[in-house]
Structures are given as structure tokens and as C-alpha cells.
Short mmCIF file of C-alpha atoms in Angstrom, two decimals:
data_model
loop_
_atom_site.label_atom_id
_atom_site.label_comp_id
_atom_site.label_asym_id
_atom_site.label_seq_id
_atom_site.Cartn_x
_atom_site.Cartn_y
_atom_site.Cartn_z
CA UNK A 29 51.77 69.60 194.13
CA UNK A 30 52.62 70.56 190.56
CA UNK A 31 50.92 73.54 188.91
CA UNK A 32 49.23 71.21 186.40
CA UNK A 33 48.07 68.03 188.12
CA UNK A 34 49.85 64.95 186.84
CA UNK A 35 48.22 61.57 186.27
CA UNK A 36 48.72 60.29 189.80
CA UNK A 37 47.32 63.45 191.36
CA UNK A 38 44.29 63.12 189.08
CA UNK A 39 44.00 59.44 189.98
CA UNK A 40 44.08 60.25 193.70
CA UNK A 41 41.32 62.81 193.15
CA UNK A 42 39.19 60.23 191.28
CA UNK A 43 39.67 57.68 194.08
CA UNK A 44 38.66 60.22 196.70
CA UNK A 45 35.68 61.57 194.77
CA UNK A 46 34.23 58.11 194.05
CA UNK A 47 35.57 56.38 197.17
CA UNK A 48 36.83 53.74 194.78
CA UNK A 49 40.07 51.95 193.94
CA UNK A 50 38.47 49.84 191.24
CA UNK A 51 39.89 50.07 187.73
CA UNK A 52 37.63 48.56 185.09
CA UNK A 53 39.61 46.59 182.54
CA UNK A 54 38.49 46.74 178.92
CA UNK A 55 39.51 43.49 177.19
CA UNK A 56 36.98 43.07 174.37
CA UNK A 57 37.16 39.61 172.82
CA UNK A 58 34.95 40.42 169.84
CA UNK A 59 34.74 39.46 166.19
CA UNK A 60 35.02 43.02 164.87
CA UNK A 61 36.52 46.35 165.85
CA UNK A 62 33.09 47.97 165.82
CA UNK A 63 31.83 45.42 168.34
CA UNK A 64 34.90 46.05 170.51
CA UNK A 65 34.16 49.77 170.52
CA UNK A 66 30.48 49.36 171.33
CA UNK A 67 30.98 46.76 174.08
CA UNK A 68 33.54 48.94 175.82
CA UNK A 69 31.50 52.13 175.57
CA UNK A 70 28.47 50.35 177.02
CA UNK A 71 30.61 49.03 179.87
CA UNK A 72 31.98 52.51 180.56
CA UNK A 73 28.45 53.92 180.83
CA UNK A 74 27.44 51.09 183.15
CA UNK A 75 30.40 51.47 185.53
CA UNK A 76 31.33 55.15 185.42
CA UNK A 77 30.11 55.86 188.95
CA UNK A 78 32.27 53.08 190.41
CA UNK A 79 35.53 53.19 188.45
CA UNK A 80 38.49 55.36 189.42
CA UNK A 81 39.94 54.76 185.94
CA UNK A 82 39.73 52.45 182.93
CA UNK A 83 42.38 50.12 181.50
CA UNK A 84 41.86 49.23 177.85
CA UNK A 85 44.17 46.42 176.72
CA UNK A 86 45.70 47.59 173.45
CA UNK A 87 46.24 44.07 172.11
CA UNK A 88 42.51 43.31 171.77
CA UNK A 89 42.10 46.40 169.60
CA UNK A 90 45.34 46.07 167.61
CA UNK A 91 44.23 42.56 166.61
CA UNK A 92 41.63 44.25 164.37
CA UNK A 93 44.22 46.31 162.48
CA UNK A 94 43.56 49.94 161.53
CA UNK A 95 39.87 49.63 162.43
CA UNK A 96 40.84 48.39 165.87
CA UNK A 97 43.17 51.33 166.41
CA UNK A 98 40.35 53.71 165.46
CA UNK A 99 38.04 51.85 167.87
CA UNK A 100 40.61 52.24 170.67
CA UNK A 101 40.75 55.99 170.02
CA UNK A 102 36.98 56.11 170.27
CA UNK A 103 37.06 54.21 173.59
CA UNK A 104 39.65 56.63 175.00
CA UNK A 105 37.44 59.54 173.95
CA UNK A 106 34.51 57.89 175.73
CA UNK A 107 36.56 57.45 178.92
CA UNK A 108 37.41 61.14 178.91
CA UNK A 109 33.83 62.10 178.04
CA UNK A 110 32.59 60.54 181.31
CA UNK A 111 35.29 62.42 183.22
CA UNK A 112 37.56 59.46 183.90
CA UNK A 113 41.19 58.48 183.18
CA UNK A 114 42.61 56.15 180.55
CA UNK A 115 45.39 53.80 181.63
CA UNK A 116 46.51 52.13 178.42
CA UNK A 117 47.70 48.57 179.01
CA UNK A 118 50.28 48.27 176.23
CA UNK A 119 53.42 47.00 178.03
CA UNK A 120 55.76 48.86 175.70
CA UNK A 121 59.50 48.40 176.14
CA UNK A 122 62.08 49.72 173.69
CA UNK A 123 64.78 52.39 173.51
CA UNK A 124 65.75 55.56 171.69
CA UNK A 125 63.63 56.83 168.86
CA UNK A 126 61.48 53.69 168.97
CA UNK A 127 60.41 54.37 172.56
CA UNK A 128 59.77 58.01 171.66
CA UNK A 129 57.56 56.88 168.78
CA UNK A 130 55.62 54.55 171.09
CA UNK A 131 55.11 57.42 173.54
CA UNK A 132 53.88 59.70 170.76
CA UNK A 133 51.40 57.06 169.58
CA UNK A 134 50.06 56.40 173.07
CA UNK A 135 49.79 60.01 174.19
CA UNK A 136 49.36 62.17 171.10
CA UNK A 137 47.26 59.88 168.93
CA UNK A 138 45.40 57.73 171.46
CA UNK A 139 45.33 60.45 174.15
CA UNK A 140 46.09 57.97 176.96
CA UNK A 141 46.75 59.42 180.40
CA UNK A 142 49.09 56.62 181.52
CA UNK A 143 50.65 53.42 180.19
CA UNK A 144 52.12 50.12 181.35
CA UNK A 145 55.80 49.58 180.50
CA UNK A 146 58.34 46.75 180.52
CA UNK A 147 61.59 47.66 182.34
CA UNK A 148 63.75 44.92 180.78
CA UNK A 149 65.81 47.48 178.82
CA UNK A 150 66.25 49.76 181.83
CA UNK A 151 65.26 53.40 182.24
CA UNK A 152 65.92 54.11 178.54
CA UNK A 153 62.61 52.37 177.84
CA UNK A 154 60.77 54.42 180.47
CA UNK A 155 62.18 57.93 180.11
CA UNK A 156 60.36 59.05 176.91
CA UNK A 157 56.99 58.33 178.58
CA UNK A 158 57.55 60.38 181.76
CA UNK A 159 59.82 63.30 180.88
CA UNK A 160 59.94 66.30 178.56
CA UNK A 161 56.73 67.00 176.69
CA UNK A 162 55.07 64.06 178.48
CA UNK A 163 55.82 65.22 182.01
CA UNK A 164 52.61 64.65 183.92
CA UNK A 165 51.73 61.40 182.17
CA UNK A 166 51.76 58.25 184.30
CA UNK A 167 53.58 54.96 183.94
CA UNK A 168 53.16 51.62 185.68
CA UNK A 169 56.32 49.48 185.48
CA UNK A 170 56.05 45.70 185.28
CA UNK A 171 57.47 44.41 188.56
CA UNK A 172 55.97 41.01 189.38
CA UNK A 173 53.69 39.14 187.00
CA UNK A 174 51.67 36.02 187.72
CA UNK A 175 51.96 34.11 184.45
CA UNK A 176 53.17 30.48 184.80
CA UNK A 177 56.66 31.05 183.34
CA UNK A 178 57.33 34.36 185.15
CA UNK A 179 59.88 32.79 187.48
CA UNK A 180 62.04 31.79 184.53
CA UNK A 181 63.05 35.46 184.34
CA UNK A 182 61.83 37.12 187.54
CA UNK A 183 63.60 36.45 190.83
CA UNK A 184 62.64 38.05 194.15
CA UNK A 185 65.87 40.05 193.97
CA UNK A 186 64.99 41.36 190.49
CA UNK A 187 61.48 42.33 191.57
CA UNK A 188 62.86 44.10 194.62
CA UNK A 189 65.32 45.98 192.43
CA UNK A 190 62.64 47.18 190.02
CA UNK A 191 60.59 48.37 192.99
CA UNK A 192 63.48 50.21 194.65
CA UNK A 193 64.71 51.79 191.40
CA UNK A 194 61.19 53.12 190.78
CA UNK A 195 60.85 54.83 194.18
CA UNK A 196 60.97 58.64 194.18
CA UNK A 197 64.50 58.51 195.60
CA UNK A 198 65.57 55.59 193.39
CA UNK A 199 67.73 55.84 190.29
CA UNK A 200 64.68 55.87 187.99
CA UNK A 201 62.50 57.98 190.23
CA UNK A 202 64.93 60.90 190.44
CA UNK A 203 65.17 61.06 186.64
CA UNK A 204 61.40 61.15 186.20
CA UNK A 205 59.57 64.46 185.82
CA UNK A 206 58.11 65.59 189.14
CA UNK A 207 54.63 65.74 187.59
CA UNK A 208 54.93 62.08 186.55
CA UNK A 209 56.02 60.82 189.96
CA UNK A 210 55.76 58.41 191.56
CA UNK A 211 56.33 55.70 188.98
CA UNK A 212 53.68 53.02 189.48
CA UNK A 213 54.31 49.28 189.69
CA UNK A 214 52.40 46.35 188.21
CA UNK A 215 52.35 43.51 190.75
CA UNK A 216 50.10 40.49 190.27
CA UNK A 217 47.46 40.13 192.99
CA UNK A 218 47.87 36.36 192.87
CA UNK A 219 51.33 36.93 194.37
CA UNK A 220 50.49 38.64 197.69
CA UNK A 221 54.05 38.12 198.98
CA UNK A 222 55.35 39.99 195.93
CA UNK A 223 52.82 42.78 196.53
CA UNK A 224 54.00 43.10 200.13
CA UNK A 225 57.65 43.01 199.09
CA UNK A 226 57.10 45.70 196.45
CA UNK A 227 55.41 47.91 199.03
CA UNK A 228 58.27 47.32 201.49
CA UNK A 229 60.81 48.32 198.83
CA UNK A 230 58.77 51.26 197.57
CA UNK A 231 56.37 53.17 199.78
CA UNK A 232 55.82 55.82 197.10
CA UNK A 233 54.35 53.83 194.22
CA UNK A 234 50.77 53.28 193.23
CA UNK A 235 50.40 49.53 192.81
CA UNK A 236 48.38 48.15 189.89
CA UNK A 237 47.39 44.63 191.02
CA UNK A 238 45.72 42.56 188.29
CA UNK A 239 44.33 39.16 189.23
CA UNK A 240 41.30 39.89 191.43
CA UNK A 241 38.22 38.08 190.16
CA UNK A 242 38.63 35.58 187.32
CA UNK A 243 42.28 34.82 188.15
CA UNK A 244 41.41 33.86 191.72
CA UNK A 245 42.88 36.61 193.93
CA UNK A 246 40.66 38.28 196.52
CA UNK A 247 40.53 41.96 197.36
CA UNK A 248 41.18 41.66 201.10
CA UNK A 249 44.45 39.79 200.60
CA UNK A 250 45.84 42.21 198.07
CA UNK A 251 44.75 45.25 200.09
CA UNK A 252 46.44 43.94 203.22
CA UNK A 253 49.64 43.25 201.26
CA UNK A 254 49.61 46.64 199.53
CA UNK A 255 49.14 48.90 202.53
CA UNK A 256 52.22 50.94 203.45
CA UNK A 257 53.61 51.44 206.93
CA UNK A 258 55.07 54.79 205.90
CA UNK A 259 52.03 56.42 204.29
CA UNK A 260 48.35 56.86 205.09
CA UNK A 261 47.58 56.85 201.37
CA UNK A 262 46.25 53.58 200.00
CA UNK A 263 47.92 54.08 196.59
CA UNK A 264 46.33 51.00 195.11
CA UNK A 265 44.48 50.33 191.87
CA UNK A 266 42.66 47.01 191.53
CA UNK A 267 41.92 46.27 187.86
CA UNK A 268 39.10 43.84 187.12
CA UNK A 269 38.01 42.95 183.60
CA UNK A 270 36.22 39.65 182.96
CA UNK A 271 34.37 39.51 186.29
CA UNK A 272 32.65 42.77 185.31
CA UNK A 273 32.48 42.51 181.53
CA UNK A 274 30.95 39.01 181.61
CA UNK A 275 28.52 39.71 184.46
CA UNK A 276 24.77 39.73 183.84
CA UNK A 277 24.70 43.19 185.42
CA UNK A 278 28.11 44.88 184.97
CA UNK A 279 27.04 47.92 186.98
CA UNK A 280 26.09 45.79 189.98
CA UNK A 281 29.23 43.68 189.63
CA UNK A 282 31.37 46.84 189.66
CA UNK A 283 29.47 48.20 192.66
CA UNK A 284 29.98 44.97 194.61
CA UNK A 285 33.69 44.83 193.79
CA UNK A 286 34.09 48.47 194.69
CA UNK A 287 32.44 47.81 198.05
CA UNK A 288 34.56 44.69 198.60
CA UNK A 289 37.72 46.74 198.14
CA UNK A 290 36.41 49.48 200.47
CA UNK A 291 35.57 46.91 203.14
CA UNK A 292 38.99 45.31 202.79
CA UNK A 293 40.63 48.70 203.34
CA UNK A 294 38.42 49.47 206.36
CA UNK A 295 39.00 46.05 207.94
CA UNK A 296 42.70 45.78 207.16
CA UNK A 297 44.93 45.43 210.25
CA UNK A 298 47.34 48.28 211.09
CA UNK A 299 50.27 48.43 208.68
CA UNK A 300 53.23 46.33 209.87
CA UNK A 301 56.07 48.02 211.70
CA UNK A 302 59.55 48.06 210.17
CA UNK A 303 60.54 45.30 212.60
CA UNK A 304 57.60 43.17 211.46
CA UNK A 305 58.49 43.79 207.80
CA UNK A 306 62.11 42.73 208.38
CA UNK A 307 60.99 39.62 210.24
CA UNK A 308 58.59 38.75 207.43
CA UNK A 309 61.29 39.32 204.82
CA UNK A 310 63.64 37.06 206.78
CA UNK A 311 60.95 34.38 207.01
CA UNK A 312 60.21 34.58 203.27
CA UNK A 313 63.92 34.30 202.47
CA UNK A 314 64.23 31.31 204.77
CA UNK A 315 61.19 29.59 203.23
CA UNK A 316 62.40 30.20 199.68
CA UNK A 317 65.95 29.08 200.39
CA UNK A 318 64.82 25.97 202.25
CA UNK A 319 62.61 24.94 199.33
CA UNK A 320 65.16 25.74 196.62
CA UNK A 321 68.60 25.27 198.17
CA UNK A 322 68.31 23.28 201.41
CA UNK A 323 72.05 23.27 202.04
CA UNK A 324 72.30 27.01 201.46
CA UNK A 325 69.38 27.60 203.80
CA UNK A 326 71.19 25.61 206.47
CA UNK A 327 74.29 27.73 205.93
CA UNK A 328 72.43 31.04 206.11
CA UNK A 329 70.04 30.26 208.91
CA UNK A 330 71.51 27.35 210.83
CA UNK A 331 74.30 29.17 212.61
CA UNK A 332 77.14 28.80 210.07
CA UNK A 333 76.71 32.50 209.35
CA UNK A 334 75.64 35.20 211.76
CA UNK A 335 72.50 37.19 210.81
CA UNK A 336 74.49 40.24 209.68
CA UNK A 337 76.66 38.03 207.46
CA UNK A 338 73.64 36.39 205.85
CA UNK A 339 72.13 39.82 205.10
CA UNK A 340 75.49 41.01 203.80
CA UNK A 341 75.66 38.05 201.41
CA UNK A 342 72.24 38.92 200.04
CA UNK A 343 73.15 42.59 199.68
CA UNK A 344 76.46 42.13 197.82
CA UNK A 345 75.10 39.43 195.53
CA UNK A 346 71.99 41.46 194.70
CA UNK A 347 73.95 44.63 193.97
CA UNK A 348 76.64 42.85 191.96
CA UNK A 349 79.39 43.92 194.39
CA UNK A 350 80.32 40.24 194.73
CA UNK A 351 80.69 38.38 191.46
CA UNK A 352 81.85 34.90 190.57
CA UNK A 353 83.59 34.21 187.26
CA UNK A 354 87.13 34.98 186.12
CA UNK A 355 88.78 38.28 187.03
CA UNK A 356 92.38 39.46 186.66
CA UNK A 357 93.68 41.12 189.81
CA UNK A 358 96.27 43.86 190.09
CA UNK A 359 98.72 41.17 191.20
CA UNK A 360 98.26 39.37 187.88
CA UNK A 361 96.36 36.48 189.47
CA UNK A 362 93.23 35.17 187.78
CA UNK A 363 90.65 35.15 190.58
CA UNK A 364 87.37 33.17 190.45
CA UNK A 365 85.58 35.93 192.37
CA UNK A 366 85.75 39.69 192.69
CA UNK A 367 84.48 42.16 195.27
CA UNK A 368 83.83 45.81 194.43
CA UNK A 369 82.13 47.82 197.17
CA UNK A 370 81.61 50.68 194.71
CA UNK A 371 78.71 48.75 193.15
CA UNK A 372 76.69 49.03 196.35
CA UNK A 373 75.09 52.23 195.08
CA UNK A 374 71.40 51.74 195.91
CA UNK A 375 70.12 53.28 199.13
CA UNK A 376 68.41 50.11 200.38
CA UNK A 377 71.46 47.98 199.65
CA UNK A 378 73.74 50.55 201.26
CA UNK A 379 71.72 50.46 204.48
CA UNK A 380 72.25 46.69 204.80
CA UNK A 381 75.87 47.01 203.69
CA UNK A 382 76.82 49.58 206.35
CA UNK A 383 74.81 47.81 209.03
CA UNK A 384 76.82 44.63 208.42
CA UNK A 385 79.99 46.60 209.15
CA UNK A 386 78.39 48.03 212.29
CA UNK A 387 77.33 44.57 213.46
CA UNK A 388 80.79 43.08 212.89
CA UNK A 389 82.39 45.98 214.75
CA UNK A 390 79.93 45.67 217.64
CA UNK A 391 80.51 41.93 217.88
CA UNK A 392 84.30 42.46 217.94
CA UNK A 393 84.13 44.41 221.20
CA UNK A 394 86.55 47.05 219.88
CA UNK A 395 86.42 50.42 221.63
CA UNK A 396 87.09 53.51 219.52
CA UNK A 397 86.22 57.18 219.10
CA UNK A 398 86.58 57.82 215.36
CA UNK A 399 85.81 55.75 212.25
CA UNK A 400 88.39 56.53 209.55
CA UNK A 401 88.05 55.78 205.83
CA UNK A 402 91.02 56.05 203.43
CA UNK A 403 90.24 57.90 200.20
CA UNK A 404 88.45 57.28 197.97
CA UNK A 405 86.18 54.32 198.71
CA UNK A 406 86.67 54.82 202.41
CA UNK A 407 84.98 58.23 202.32
CA UNK A 408 81.35 57.04 201.99
CA UNK A 409 82.32 53.95 203.96
CA UNK A 410 83.34 55.77 207.14
CA UNK A 411 80.27 58.03 207.01
CA UNK A 412 77.88 55.15 206.36
CA UNK A 413 79.41 52.92 209.04
CA UNK A 414 79.33 55.73 211.59
CA UNK A 415 75.64 56.32 210.82
CA UNK A 416 74.89 52.58 211.05
CA UNK A 417 76.67 52.41 214.40
CA UNK A 418 74.59 55.34 215.63
CA UNK A 419 71.44 53.45 214.64
CA UNK A 420 72.68 50.63 216.86
CA UNK A 421 73.26 53.01 219.77
CA UNK A 422 77.04 53.32 219.32
CA UNK A 423 78.26 56.91 219.18
CA UNK A 424 81.29 57.72 217.01
CA UNK A 425 82.75 60.45 214.82
CA UNK A 426 84.21 59.91 211.38
CA UNK A 427 87.08 61.27 209.32
CA UNK A 428 88.84 60.61 206.03
CA UNK A 429 91.80 61.82 204.05
CA UNK A 430 92.26 63.66 200.78
CA UNK A 431 94.56 62.26 198.13
CA UNK A 432 96.04 65.73 197.60
CA UNK A 433 96.70 68.23 200.39
CA UNK A 434 94.46 71.31 200.33
CA UNK A 435 96.50 74.53 200.04
CA UNK A 436 93.68 76.89 201.09
CA UNK A 437 91.01 77.12 203.78
CA UNK A 438 91.80 74.78 206.65
CA UNK A 439 94.46 73.05 204.51
CA UNK A 440 95.91 69.60 205.14
CA UNK A 441 94.85 66.14 204.04
CA UNK A 442 92.47 65.14 206.83
CA UNK A 443 88.76 65.97 206.78
CA UNK A 444 86.15 65.47 209.48
CA UNK A 445 86.62 64.70 213.15
CA UNK A 446 89.90 65.44 214.92
CA UNK A 447 91.99 62.29 215.40
CA UNK A 448 94.89 63.50 217.54
CA UNK A 449 95.07 61.50 220.76
CA UNK A 450 91.86 59.62 219.89
CA UNK A 451 91.22 55.92 219.30
CA UNK A 452 90.67 55.32 215.58
CA UNK A 453 89.07 52.36 213.80
CA UNK A 454 90.01 52.11 210.11
CA UNK A 455 87.41 50.76 207.67
CA UNK A 456 88.12 49.48 204.15
CA UNK A 457 86.53 47.08 201.67
CA UNK A 458 89.24 44.49 200.97
CA UNK A 459 92.88 44.12 202.01
CA UNK A 460 94.72 42.69 199.02
CA UNK A 461 98.35 43.61 199.65
CA UNK A 462 97.79 45.91 202.60
CA UNK A 463 99.33 48.91 200.83
CA UNK A 464 96.34 51.24 201.26
CA UNK A 465 95.99 50.35 204.94
CA UNK A 466 99.68 50.99 205.60
CA UNK A 467 99.49 54.35 203.84
CA UNK A 468 96.44 55.31 205.89
CA UNK A 469 98.04 54.24 209.18
CA UNK A 470 101.05 56.37 208.30
CA UNK A 471 98.77 59.39 207.83
CA UNK A 472 97.01 58.66 211.13
CA UNK A 473 100.30 58.18 213.03
CA UNK A 474 101.58 61.50 211.71
CA UNK A 475 98.35 63.15 212.96
CA UNK A 476 98.80 61.65 216.42
CA UNK A 477 95.93 59.14 216.18
CA UNK A 478 95.85 55.86 218.09
CA UNK A 479 94.94 53.00 215.73
CA UNK A 480 92.94 50.34 217.59
CA UNK A 481 91.71 48.13 214.77
CA UNK A 482 90.73 47.60 211.13
CA UNK A 483 87.39 46.37 209.75
CA UNK A 484 87.05 45.08 206.20
CA UNK A 485 84.20 43.61 204.18
CA UNK A 486 86.07 40.58 202.86
CA UNK A 487 89.20 38.77 204.03
CA UNK A 488 90.49 37.00 200.91
CA UNK A 489 92.67 34.74 203.10
CA UNK A 490 95.36 34.51 200.45
CA UNK A 491 99.08 35.12 200.45
CA UNK A 492 100.49 38.36 199.09
CA UNK A 493 102.66 38.51 196.01
CA UNK A 494 102.29 38.15 192.28
CA UNK A 495 100.71 35.54 190.06
CA UNK A 496 103.40 32.99 190.85
CA UNK A 497 102.25 30.46 193.49
CA UNK A 498 104.18 30.49 196.80
CA UNK A 499 107.13 28.11 197.03
CA UNK A 500 106.38 24.72 198.60
CA UNK A 501 107.04 24.72 202.33
CA UNK A 502 107.06 28.53 202.59
CA UNK A 503 105.04 30.28 205.28
CA UNK A 504 101.64 31.23 203.89
CA UNK A 505 100.85 34.57 205.50
CA UNK A 506 97.79 36.45 204.26
CA UNK A 507 97.68 40.19 203.71
CA UNK A 508 95.29 40.51 206.65
CA UNK A 509 97.54 38.48 208.93
CA UNK A 510 100.50 40.58 207.77
CA UNK A 511 98.64 43.75 208.77
CA UNK A 512 97.75 42.22 212.14
CA UNK A 513 101.38 41.34 212.83
CA UNK A 514 102.87 44.58 211.53
CA UNK A 515 100.44 47.00 213.12
CA UNK A 516 99.65 44.99 216.21
CA UNK A 517 95.90 45.56 215.96
CA UNK A 518 92.96 43.22 215.22
CA UNK A 519 91.51 43.06 211.71
CA UNK A 520 87.77 42.29 211.72
CA UNK A 521 86.25 40.94 208.48
CA UNK A 522 82.54 40.62 207.73
CA UNK A 523 83.14 37.62 205.45
CA UNK A 524 86.14 35.42 204.68
CA UNK A 525 87.11 33.25 201.74
CA UNK A 526 86.05 30.30 203.89
CA UNK A 527 82.54 31.80 204.15
CA UNK A 528 82.36 32.37 200.38
CA UNK A 529 83.39 28.79 199.68
CA UNK A 530 80.90 27.43 202.23
CA UNK A 531 78.15 29.43 200.50
CA UNK A 532 79.05 28.02 197.09
CA UNK A 533 79.41 24.46 198.35
CA UNK A 534 76.03 24.70 200.08
CA UNK A 535 74.48 25.41 196.69
CA UNK A 536 76.03 22.17 195.37
CA UNK A 537 79.55 20.83 195.74
CA UNK A 538 79.93 20.21 192.01
CA UNK A 539 79.17 23.83 191.16
CA UNK A 540 81.77 25.21 188.76
CA UNK A 541 82.33 28.36 190.80
CA UNK A 542 82.87 26.36 193.98
CA UNK A 543 85.42 24.15 192.21
CA UNK A 544 87.26 27.20 190.90
CA UNK A 545 87.37 28.84 194.36
CA UNK A 546 88.67 25.61 195.92
CA UNK A 547 91.40 25.40 193.28
CA UNK A 548 92.31 29.06 193.82
CA UNK A 549 92.54 28.56 197.57
CA UNK A 550 94.70 25.50 197.05
CA UNK A 551 97.11 27.62 195.01
CA UNK A 552 97.13 30.93 196.85
CA UNK A 553 95.30 30.34 200.10
CA UNK A 554 96.74 31.19 203.49
CA UNK A 555 94.08 29.14 205.25
#
């Protein structure tokens, strides 16, 4: 706990003291700024014993100009006067000095304790609100909204990414001041599947779930979706505005809602296990794919791909490691797709990525003692694959090489487990020409290792050589097949070019990317 309690520590204390997770929304639809101020202050007095915090919507005050801004300052003062917290719903999202100016206005002038923010511009739009002089302030990041056109911009993969980036160990979380952690998430209560998915991706965050009451969501559903399997803390804020503000007795309405949320928490079933969460995620993916891309769903779930391959597809597409477009290769060829394992740099993606390797290796039946990764990409690869194998009950050591020999300490080019006289499995991302694999096998042979196989992420199934197509009638031997023949060991891929093409064709045979991959295979394919 920080020396000076941050917003989320103060929020937790309010929830505990009042036994409440109800946030009263202040959305005054009034003719004047003075009316807006008075209506909100009366509502605060009526609900102060039931609210863990208050959420004034800045837009309804800004609509009244300078007088509205002054009214909003007065409402914030009232919130603090009753000993509560002000979560300013402003959905700011800009960068640089503009974001800094927004933060100054929200915190220094309005004296808000926390804000809602749009992440569309990345962490640059978040950082000024939760670092430096504003360490200890809170921020809720828009993750999944329930407006009708939300899906035009928000995909499940995007929502999952926002949630994972915002976790304490995520790329945004680690940059955020400790006193401002964890970053909160805004997830519409009318999307319970999105609430559950956000919680699965991020067990740290407080979830702000608008939609209970006038928008039709019920407390029990959102509570059940928001509970974490990794924490006993509820970490949930349920904002309700119109159902309280428009009630004949706002105090009684707040009390009833507060009790409804408490009952939902008390009656909620035990949090789902990790296995249950994975099964549910698989089911949701299947349902979504079947409704949107029936052919793709058949490919991913109907046996054309094994489960680890289907997960691998999702991982590399989500992370951007697999891209479709136009890319110039080292060989000079213009490829319609590109694979870069280095872009799998999120912890959740990496877990699926390494597990796919482990599954492919397990399914191959290869027996080995050491997993070896050639520098540089192979270094995290061999460690991650070895860990994923251990999670599957397969014990192995790992080792890798340095590009330059070390002339001090233990010296040499090999690091990690001893390989002399031991069976070694080499792991790499893609075999293009086979040069890196051959260099690595030379290092291993010199060290007395016994190479028993190679595992790669993608088999491009194309002939080696430059940009010039192979001569008609010539033998079309792929780089992978060349390695198999030369080294006399099996090469196990997670995916092949055939799998990639099947995926694209399942989305629609006339798809431009599918047509480009077919043409590329016709020119350079070894299959």
C-alpha cells in the first residue's frame, strides 16, 4: 500500500465502509447550469449513505458553457464535502500537451479524483492522468461500450487487448504510477460476455459497468460476469443514473439498488476455474465465428485444424505476428503474408504461442532432453517452449547460443543446459532458406549434441532461391524438406502455407488475400 492512498485504495475503503458498490451517476438534463448544480447536490444528500462514489457526466455541465463549468466545480466540492469520491465521466483522449492540459483541468481545477479515458491513441493519452504530479489519481479506460455502432470499431480481440494492456503487468500497467494502479476498465453491463472476457484478461482492474437500470442490464448478471477467479476482491463499480435521479424517492431507489448488488454478490456462484474460463472462451469464439464466418468456424472447429493450431491462429493474428498484405522478403520475393514471432510480446499471447509449440512437439512423439533456440529469436523461444512443455508434464532443459563468443567467465558460445551427448530439439520461428538452422546444427554438432528434430511455427512450403520463379519441370523442394533431407531429422511445423490458405479461403474464396496467396503458391510453392 502506498504511503498516500491512491484513488483505488480510497474507493476500496468506501466500498467496505458502506458495504456498497453503487456509484450514483449525475447526468442533469436541466435548462440551466444553476438547476444542474442544485439537482445534483440534492441527489448527493439523498444518496450519500449508499454511494461508494459519484460520477458526474461532464457533457451535461459543459453544455451550459462557463456557468456549467462553475456548476460542475460546485458539484465536485459537494461530493467531497460529504466524504465521497468524484469520478469524472469525461472520456478524454488526446496526446502530448493537450492531454496534459486536460489532466490539469480535470484534477487541478475541477478537483476530480478519477476520470474516464479513451484509449484509441494508446498510452500517450493515458499517461498524463496517472503519472508524475497526478500519481494517485484514478483512470477508467474505455474497453467495451454498449452503444449500437460500437462493433464498427470494437472487436473482441481489441477489447481483450485493451484489458490485457491495462493489467498491472501489462504494457500500460507497468508504466502507470504505483499509486494509480490498477487502471480501471469501462465495460458495458449490457454486454455480460464482454464483462467476463475483460475480467478473464485482467484480474487486477476495477470494472466500471454502466447499463444497470434504464439501459436494461441487471445487477446479478453483471456481478456474476465481473467476479474474478484469481482475487477475493469484488473490484466492481456499478454506476446508475436515471433509475435513481428520476425516482420518486432517490434515497430509497439507491438503497434498493445497493441491496440488489449486495445480494447478487452474496448469491453469486463460485468464480469459474481457469479450465471453465478457457472452455467458455472457446465456446464464445465458436459461437461468434459460426454466426459471422461459417466456413471459418468449420475450419477452426470441425477438425481441419487441431485445437492448438486454432488457438495459435488467434494468437498470431491478434498480436500482429501474422500479417497479410505485400511484403518484400530477404530473397527479393514479394510475399502476400509475413510472419514475425518478435511481435508476440504480450504475456497472454506468449502463453498461447509457446503452448502451441509444446502441443505440436507432444503430438509429434519426438523424444528429447534439451530444447535449443538459435540466437536471437530462439532465446526466448527455447525458454518459453520448455516452460510450456513443463506445464504439460513434459520435463526438458533448454539452451541457446551467443552470436559472439564470451572471452571471460565460463566463456564459449553456448548458454544454459549442457548438450554434449544429449538429445536436442531445435526450435525456430520460420525456415526460409534454412541457413540459421544449418548454422545452429553446426554449433550443436561441434558441442557433441545429438539433433533429433526441429520445430517451427510456420512452414512456408515454398522453394528456396531468389525472386526468379523455379524453372518449369524442376524439382520443387522446400526449405523445410531440404533440412529434413540434409539433416535426416523430422521438422515439425505448427502451421503450413496450406493451413494459411485454408483459413483465408474459409473466410471467402474471392478474398483478395486468399487470391494473392494462391498466386504466390502457384509461383513459388513446393506443395
